[in-house]
Coordinates of C-alpha atoms and ligand atoms in Angstrom, one line a residue:
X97 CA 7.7 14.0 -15.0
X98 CA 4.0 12.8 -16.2
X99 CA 1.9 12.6 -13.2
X100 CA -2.0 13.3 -13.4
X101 CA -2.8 13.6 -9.4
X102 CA -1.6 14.2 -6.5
X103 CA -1.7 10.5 -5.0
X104 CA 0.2 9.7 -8.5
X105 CA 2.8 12.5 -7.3
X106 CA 3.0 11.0 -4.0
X107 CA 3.6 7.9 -5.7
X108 CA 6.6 8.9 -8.0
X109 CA 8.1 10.7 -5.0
X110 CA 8.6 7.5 -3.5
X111 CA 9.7 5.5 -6.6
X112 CA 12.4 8.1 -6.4
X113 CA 13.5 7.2 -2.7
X114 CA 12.7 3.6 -1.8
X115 CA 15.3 1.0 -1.8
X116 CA 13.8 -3.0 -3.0
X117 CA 15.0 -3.7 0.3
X118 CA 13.5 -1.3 2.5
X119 CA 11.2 -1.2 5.8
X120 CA 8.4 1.1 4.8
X121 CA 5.1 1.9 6.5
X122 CA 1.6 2.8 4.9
X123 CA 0.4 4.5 8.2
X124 CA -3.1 4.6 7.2
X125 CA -4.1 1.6 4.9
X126 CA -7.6 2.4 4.1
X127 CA -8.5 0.6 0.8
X128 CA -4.8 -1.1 0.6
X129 CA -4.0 1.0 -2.4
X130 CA -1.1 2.7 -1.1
X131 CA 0.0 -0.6 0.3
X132 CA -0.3 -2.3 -2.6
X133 CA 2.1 0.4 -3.9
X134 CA 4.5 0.5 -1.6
X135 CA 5.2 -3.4 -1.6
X136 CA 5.3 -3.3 -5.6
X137 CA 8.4 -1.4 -5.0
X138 CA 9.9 -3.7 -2.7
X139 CA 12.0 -7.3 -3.0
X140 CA 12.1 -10.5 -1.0
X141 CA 14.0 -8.6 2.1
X142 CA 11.9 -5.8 2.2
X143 CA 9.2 -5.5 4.8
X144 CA 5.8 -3.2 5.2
X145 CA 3.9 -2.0 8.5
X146 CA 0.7 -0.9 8.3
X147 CA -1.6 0.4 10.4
X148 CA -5.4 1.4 10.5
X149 CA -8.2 1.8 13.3
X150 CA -10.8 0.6 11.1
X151 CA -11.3 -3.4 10.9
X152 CA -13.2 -2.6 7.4
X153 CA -9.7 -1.0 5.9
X154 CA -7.7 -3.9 7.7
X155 CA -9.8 -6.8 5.9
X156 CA -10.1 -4.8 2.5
X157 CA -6.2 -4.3 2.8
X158 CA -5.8 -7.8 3.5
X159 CA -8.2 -8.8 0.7
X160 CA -6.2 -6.7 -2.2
X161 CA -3.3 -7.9 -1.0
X162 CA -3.7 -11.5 -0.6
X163 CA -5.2 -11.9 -4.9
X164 CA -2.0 -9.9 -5.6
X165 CA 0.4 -12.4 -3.9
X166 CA 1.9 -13.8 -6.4
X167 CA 1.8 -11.0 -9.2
X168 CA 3.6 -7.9 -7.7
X169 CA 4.1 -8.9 -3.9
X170 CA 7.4 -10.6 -2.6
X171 CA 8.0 -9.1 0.4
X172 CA 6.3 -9.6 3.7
X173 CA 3.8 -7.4 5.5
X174 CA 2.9 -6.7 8.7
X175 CA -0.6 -4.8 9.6
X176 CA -2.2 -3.8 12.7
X177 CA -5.5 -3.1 13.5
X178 CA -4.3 0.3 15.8
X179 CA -3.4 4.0 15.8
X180 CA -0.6 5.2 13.8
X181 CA 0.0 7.5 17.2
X182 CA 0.8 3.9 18.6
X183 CA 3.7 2.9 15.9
X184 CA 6.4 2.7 18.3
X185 CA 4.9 -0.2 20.7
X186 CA 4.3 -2.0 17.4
X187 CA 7.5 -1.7 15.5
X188 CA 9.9 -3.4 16.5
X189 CA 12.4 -0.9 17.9
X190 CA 15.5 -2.4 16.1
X191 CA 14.0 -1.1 12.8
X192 CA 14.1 2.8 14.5
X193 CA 16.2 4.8 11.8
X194 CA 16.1 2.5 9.6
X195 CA 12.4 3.0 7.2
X196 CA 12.9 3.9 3.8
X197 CA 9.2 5.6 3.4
X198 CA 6.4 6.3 5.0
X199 CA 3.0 7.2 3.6
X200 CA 0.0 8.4 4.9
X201 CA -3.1 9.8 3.1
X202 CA -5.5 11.5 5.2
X203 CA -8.9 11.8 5.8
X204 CA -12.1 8.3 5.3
X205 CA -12.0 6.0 4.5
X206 CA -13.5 5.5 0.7
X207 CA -16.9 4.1 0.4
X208 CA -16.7 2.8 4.1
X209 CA -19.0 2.2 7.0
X210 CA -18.7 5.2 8.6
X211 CA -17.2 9.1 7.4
X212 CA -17.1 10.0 10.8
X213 CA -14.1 8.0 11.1
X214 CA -11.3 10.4 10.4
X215 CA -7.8 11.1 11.2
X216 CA -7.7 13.4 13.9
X217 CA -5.0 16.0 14.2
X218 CA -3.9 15.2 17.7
X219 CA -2.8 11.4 16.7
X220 CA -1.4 12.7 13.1
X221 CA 1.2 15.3 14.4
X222 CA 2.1 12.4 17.2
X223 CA 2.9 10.1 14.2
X224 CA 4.6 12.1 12.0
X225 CA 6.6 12.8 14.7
X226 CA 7.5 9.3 15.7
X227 CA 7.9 8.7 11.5
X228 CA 10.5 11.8 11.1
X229 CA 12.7 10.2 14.4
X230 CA 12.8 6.1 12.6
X231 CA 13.3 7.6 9.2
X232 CA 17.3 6.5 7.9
X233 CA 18.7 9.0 5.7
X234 CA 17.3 9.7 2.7
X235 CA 14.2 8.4 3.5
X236 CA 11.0 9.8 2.6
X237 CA 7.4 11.0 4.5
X238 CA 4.7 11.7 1.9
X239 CA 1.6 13.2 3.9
X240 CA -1.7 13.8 1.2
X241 CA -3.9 16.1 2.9
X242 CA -7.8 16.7 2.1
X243 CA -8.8 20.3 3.8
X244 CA -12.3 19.8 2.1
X245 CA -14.2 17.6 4.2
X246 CA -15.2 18.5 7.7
X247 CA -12.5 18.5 9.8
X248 CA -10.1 18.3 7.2
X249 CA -8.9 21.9 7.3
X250 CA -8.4 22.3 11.0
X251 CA -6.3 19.0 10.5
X252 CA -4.1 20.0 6.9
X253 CA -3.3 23.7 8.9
X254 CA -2.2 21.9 12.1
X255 CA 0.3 19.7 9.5
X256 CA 1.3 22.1 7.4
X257 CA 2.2 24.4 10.1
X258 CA 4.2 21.2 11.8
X259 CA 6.1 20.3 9.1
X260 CA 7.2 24.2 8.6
X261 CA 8.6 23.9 11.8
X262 CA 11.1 20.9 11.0
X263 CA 14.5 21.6 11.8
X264 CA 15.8 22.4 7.8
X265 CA 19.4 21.2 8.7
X266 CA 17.5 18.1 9.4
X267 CA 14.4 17.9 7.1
X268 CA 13.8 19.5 3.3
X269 CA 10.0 19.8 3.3
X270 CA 7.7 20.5 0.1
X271 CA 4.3 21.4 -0.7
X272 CA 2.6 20.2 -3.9
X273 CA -0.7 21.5 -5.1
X274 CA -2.0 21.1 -8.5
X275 CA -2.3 24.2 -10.3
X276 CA -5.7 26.0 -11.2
X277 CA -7.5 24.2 -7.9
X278 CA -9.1 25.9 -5.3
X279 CA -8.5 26.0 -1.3
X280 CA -10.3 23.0 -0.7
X281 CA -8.0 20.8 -2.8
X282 CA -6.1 18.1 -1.6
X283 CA -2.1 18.9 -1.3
X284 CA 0.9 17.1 -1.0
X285 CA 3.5 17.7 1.6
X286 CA 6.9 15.8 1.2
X287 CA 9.6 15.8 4.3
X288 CA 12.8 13.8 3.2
X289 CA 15.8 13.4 5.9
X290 CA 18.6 14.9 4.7
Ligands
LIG473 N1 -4.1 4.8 2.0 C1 -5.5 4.5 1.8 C2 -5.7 3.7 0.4 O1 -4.7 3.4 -0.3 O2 -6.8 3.4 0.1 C3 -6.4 5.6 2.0 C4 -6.5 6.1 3.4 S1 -8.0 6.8 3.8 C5 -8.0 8.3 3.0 C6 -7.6 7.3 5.5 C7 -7.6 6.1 6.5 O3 -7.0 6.5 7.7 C8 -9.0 5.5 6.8 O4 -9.1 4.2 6.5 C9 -9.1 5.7 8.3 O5 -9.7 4.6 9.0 C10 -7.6 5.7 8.7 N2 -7.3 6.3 10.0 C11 -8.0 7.3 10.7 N3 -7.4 7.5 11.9 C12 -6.3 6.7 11.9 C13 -5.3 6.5 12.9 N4 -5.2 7.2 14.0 N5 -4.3 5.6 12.7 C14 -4.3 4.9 11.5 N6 -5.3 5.0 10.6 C15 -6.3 5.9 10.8

């Protein structure tokens, strides 16, 4: 499998699960990257959620999406300026069990306004644990976690500790870290619903 980063891992994790057809969430849009992504994979009937509680990340989002319309999008999107922690009084509740994938990729936002602006770990864990209950089968989380900036490390122990404690006749879990990197490196965790 080529893959040169972690986000490209992330990536090919969820090539591997997604349906063209699915409901998937990018649960912390940022630059729209990941969005971009997600909705590349997707046809006519599938659908995205995103969410982000930064205007900046909603507007750059919608801006990166809207000049890709009509290359690589076909599918409809949905994004709100909010907490992930908030997911379930956004999504509709007819679509619990039923999202194929779900990304988030901690930490700032790139190049934005303001660094101070984090995910926190409180809100995280509350997500991920609304994301592991409206999962289907088969479907995928991909969490990329930065321990390096400040903050970061309190918040990719909390996670990486939660997702350890999954129920494994539920949830496989896996950790991904690029060889020859140090502590401070970003890693991948990976929970899929059995
Ligand atoms: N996925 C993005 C991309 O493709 O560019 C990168 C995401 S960036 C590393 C992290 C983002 O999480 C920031 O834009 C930040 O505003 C957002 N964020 C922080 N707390 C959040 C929360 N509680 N709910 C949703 N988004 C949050």
């Amino acid at each position: 499998m080529g893959f040169t980063s972690i986000l490209g891992f992330a990536q090919q994790l969820i090539r591997q699960s997604v349906q063209p057809n699915d409901i998937v969430v990018d649960a912390t849009l940022g630059t729209g990257n990941d969005a971009l992504f997600l909705l590349s994979q997707l046809n006519k009937k599938g659908l995205l959620f995103g969410f982000d509680v930064q205007k900046d990340a909603i507007l750059r989002t919608k801006s990166r999406l809207s000049s890709n319309i009509t290359s690589t999008i076909l599918s409809p999107f949905v994004l709100f300026h909010e907490s992930h922690a908030n997911w379930q009084y956004r999504i509709p509740q007819h679509y619990c069990g039923k999202i194929g994938a779900v990304m988030f990729n901690l930490g700032y936002l790139p190049n934005g306004e303001n660094d101070n602006i984090i995910t926190e770990t409180h809100s995280t864990i509350t997500a991920l644990q609304t994301a592991c209950h409206w999962i289907r089968p088969n479907g995928i989380i991909t969490i990329v976690v930065y321990p390096g900036h400040y903050g970061g490390r309190h918040e990719s122990e909390h996670v990486f500790n939660w997702c350890s404690s999954l129920d494994q006749n539920e949830f496989h879990v896996l950790r991904y870290q690029l060889c020859n990197k140090h502590d401070h490196s970003p890693f991948l965790l990976a929970i899929k619903k059995i």
